[in-house]
């Protein structure tokens, strides 16, 4: 770890080497390790130390970005000079207003760093993996997965006086267990490696595999579904990708474009982004050093807002919500800490309340078919069951779905009361299970 | 670079590694994007570091660092051995590698113009001209154009005595035109979706793409698609152009022939494969017209190199011959498990990642038709072009693709433009329905720049050479 003082010195050095009208330096440094297993044995086991220092130089309205992964003085100076030279060679972006100004001292976010995670050893990860494998073997299953620990440090400074620094840790484990005719999945993530309960994870995954053995085929069609949180989180990620950013909204590519203030989902659906919630790998500021704000996206089924970075906020004359991605960013701002507000049902109650339908553990290989209609396709995976008269009757073979996410959310029957943390790229989401009256399956596969 | 490699190899062996290799890599890259007449992104990045891979106690360990000093090389090598010994705590058997004669060699991508040496002014002018041509089309909402280039210098050295230096140069470019109405967003890409067409080549590759020449047509198609008829739902004859067929090969053939997937090594993330080892040499993958090779030697292919990241020379491996499945892509660890030697397909996406079995250029061999004759020979069907969406199950059987473009084919003629086209199928059934492949004049290598695999995630550049082909009895227009 560099620490705040060293990081500030590095960033100030880069800023002083950048002879531009405005300049920004983003530093991300990482120490990470991942132990991977398959066929009940560790087959890949890696560790990495890396960093990225990125300089964004602004000359007039011309912008250049240069980065290096070496934090020595000379490469950092070269990156700063290169960014300035690139800005001078580039063409103007008339829509650029300014880098964000300072927003005062940014309070550290408690609960995002754990010494135990930073100190985790290869042997510790191997022992955790061995515990998962042992449990799988007890059920005559074959386990594959990964256990990772990482320590990450992020700092942003700009020539207008912005400075922000944050250190965090994360520990994650995931496992797929395989039997002759079925598979089961589970994952866990946390800031503290001690909170990643691999025994519970193994029990969960093995239970799914055992309960989904010998699946029967069913015909595709429209069914009621209960989606476990793994599936809900993936569905929400795609909804966010096609709709919750200011750039998509501005260009008319977002489903929110003509629907702000209108009903887009069932009343039980409230979705917001909150990077300040430490339960989902919180981050006090974005990649421009702007403090994160909670943003209501859909409230009681009504479209309420999107997230902004300084560029899109500048164009619209509003304040950035602290959702910038690293420059140069052609995708626009995106949420990184989605929350779907929990309801009042247990998963068991949701199944018990279903007449006929499908219980889905997880989706696989999801992709967008129609962004404005929020239609996505993908497969079920690692445990799918047929439910009748409130009881799980038998496991079924995997199905392909093609479904509008908003259409599905408009048919919400109930929302689960327990939320699950799903790790994202630089944050995480907290989502419950959902019971939906209508979900369209359009194909089937052979297992 | 060599002092780092020597120190790492020495230290690894001193610490007890029975095998060690090291890759020291310098990578430089550049991205330039133009959007609606302004520069949307202009970035240069440099990345350097080394990764040490060892076998100790019969198990794998790997560690990597961005600090290029001999002291760090020693620390990282020792860490790699410690990690291998931790791996051994949960091993079922010792890792065995297929034999490989040590070699001292070098390879460099043939390049006429180094893409990183071409001036920014020249690159911007190219993109701005295409941007201007797109924006002249009335009704267009967004015009985007971009190019990327990278030069990677890497040194591979192993405890078996190999020392291999390579310079891999990649570049590519593309344009995207987007039209928007109240209920539709339609994007047209050229030459390919995913931002660009790319290859291992110099800037001459980008100059030959004809971005400006095709910009107006592509923008016009995006606007036309807003009012096009929805692709109907039915089972029919399907003709795929090269861009879409390249991704079909990628997902339904390229991934299932990765031998690590077959042995369950990717089960937790990307999945496994229906092409299990008992099928090798006898399973009917497709019709007799289907011939597929994995070719790391194809000029300008995005999966072309001199040696893989285990130091194995690039090869051309038959995968499907006359419709029968005959070969995998393999590594030094997996090949012996089926009594073979590595087919040389191990690649890492940087110094900080381990090599995995990755597609090289997985190519569908040309057939005998011209595209005009193929369309004329089709009484009733749909032609689809340029990928828009993709999805396939975790054993690579049930797939669904969407394309940017589709046309009705009636009585041997390409007719009405259709929007939001999709098709679905089961891999061997789909390829069994292939009854025509266009000839070598229509064959082109397409670059796929976003192939994901592994934990931690890796993104690899791979290639697919294809000519348009026809498939019978395909379900289209999925609703």
Short mmCIF file of N, CA and C in Angstrom, two decimals, chain B residues 369 371-380 409 411-413 435-436 470 472:
data_model
loop_
_atom_site.label_atom_id
_atom_site.label_comp_id
_atom_site.label_asym_id
_atom_site.label_seq_id
_atom_site.Cartn_x
_atom_site.Cartn_y
_atom_site.Cartn_z
N UNK B 369 -19.41 -21.78 -53.73
CA UNK B 369 -20.46 -20.93 -54.26
C UNK B 369 -20.01 -19.47 -54.36
N UNK B 371 -21.76 -15.68 -53.75
CA UNK B 371 -22.89 -15.22 -52.95
C UNK B 371 -24.11 -14.96 -53.84
N UNK B 372 -23.86 -14.41 -55.03
CA UNK B 372 -24.98 -14.15 -55.95
C UNK B 372 -25.71 -15.44 -56.31
N UNK B 373 -24.92 -16.48 -56.61
CA UNK B 373 -25.53 -17.78 -56.96
C UNK B 373 -26.29 -18.37 -55.76
N UNK B 374 -25.71 -18.17 -54.57
CA UNK B 374 -26.33 -18.72 -53.36
C UNK B 374 -27.71 -18.08 -53.13
N UNK B 375 -27.76 -16.76 -53.28
CA UNK B 375 -29.04 -16.06 -53.11
C UNK B 375 -30.01 -16.49 -54.22
N UNK B 376 -29.49 -16.56 -55.45
CA UNK B 376 -30.35 -16.95 -56.58
C UNK B 376 -30.90 -18.36 -56.41
N UNK B 377 -30.16 -19.19 -55.70
CA UNK B 377 -30.55 -20.59 -55.49
C UNK B 377 -31.52 -20.76 -54.31
N UNK B 378 -31.80 -19.64 -53.61
CA UNK B 378 -32.64 -19.72 -52.41
C UNK B 378 -34.04 -19.20 -52.74
N UNK B 379 -35.02 -20.07 -52.67
CA UNK B 379 -36.37 -19.70 -53.06
C UNK B 379 -37.05 -18.85 -51.98
N UNK B 380 -36.81 -19.23 -50.72
CA UNK B 380 -37.50 -18.55 -49.62
C UNK B 380 -36.59 -18.58 -48.40
N UNK B 409 -35.47 -13.07 -48.45
CA UNK B 409 -35.08 -13.60 -49.77
C UNK B 409 -36.28 -14.33 -50.34
N UNK B 411 -37.76 -16.03 -54.01
CA UNK B 411 -37.55 -16.43 -55.40
C UNK B 411 -36.17 -16.02 -55.91
N UNK B 412 -35.17 -16.25 -55.08
CA UNK B 412 -33.79 -16.03 -55.51
C UNK B 412 -33.35 -14.59 -55.51
N UNK B 413 -34.10 -13.71 -54.89
CA UNK B 413 -33.72 -12.30 -54.89
C UNK B 413 -33.73 -11.73 -53.46
N UNK B 435 -25.75 -26.24 -46.08
CA UNK B 435 -25.74 -26.91 -47.38
C UNK B 435 -25.00 -26.11 -48.45
N UNK B 436 -24.36 -25.01 -48.07
CA UNK B 436 -23.57 -24.25 -49.05
C UNK B 436 -22.64 -23.28 -48.33
N UNK B 470 -24.96 -20.98 -46.11
CA UNK B 470 -26.42 -21.15 -46.02
C UNK B 470 -26.77 -22.31 -45.09
N UNK B 472 -30.17 -24.60 -43.52
CA UNK B 472 -31.59 -24.95 -43.71
C UNK B 472 -32.30 -25.12 -42.37
#
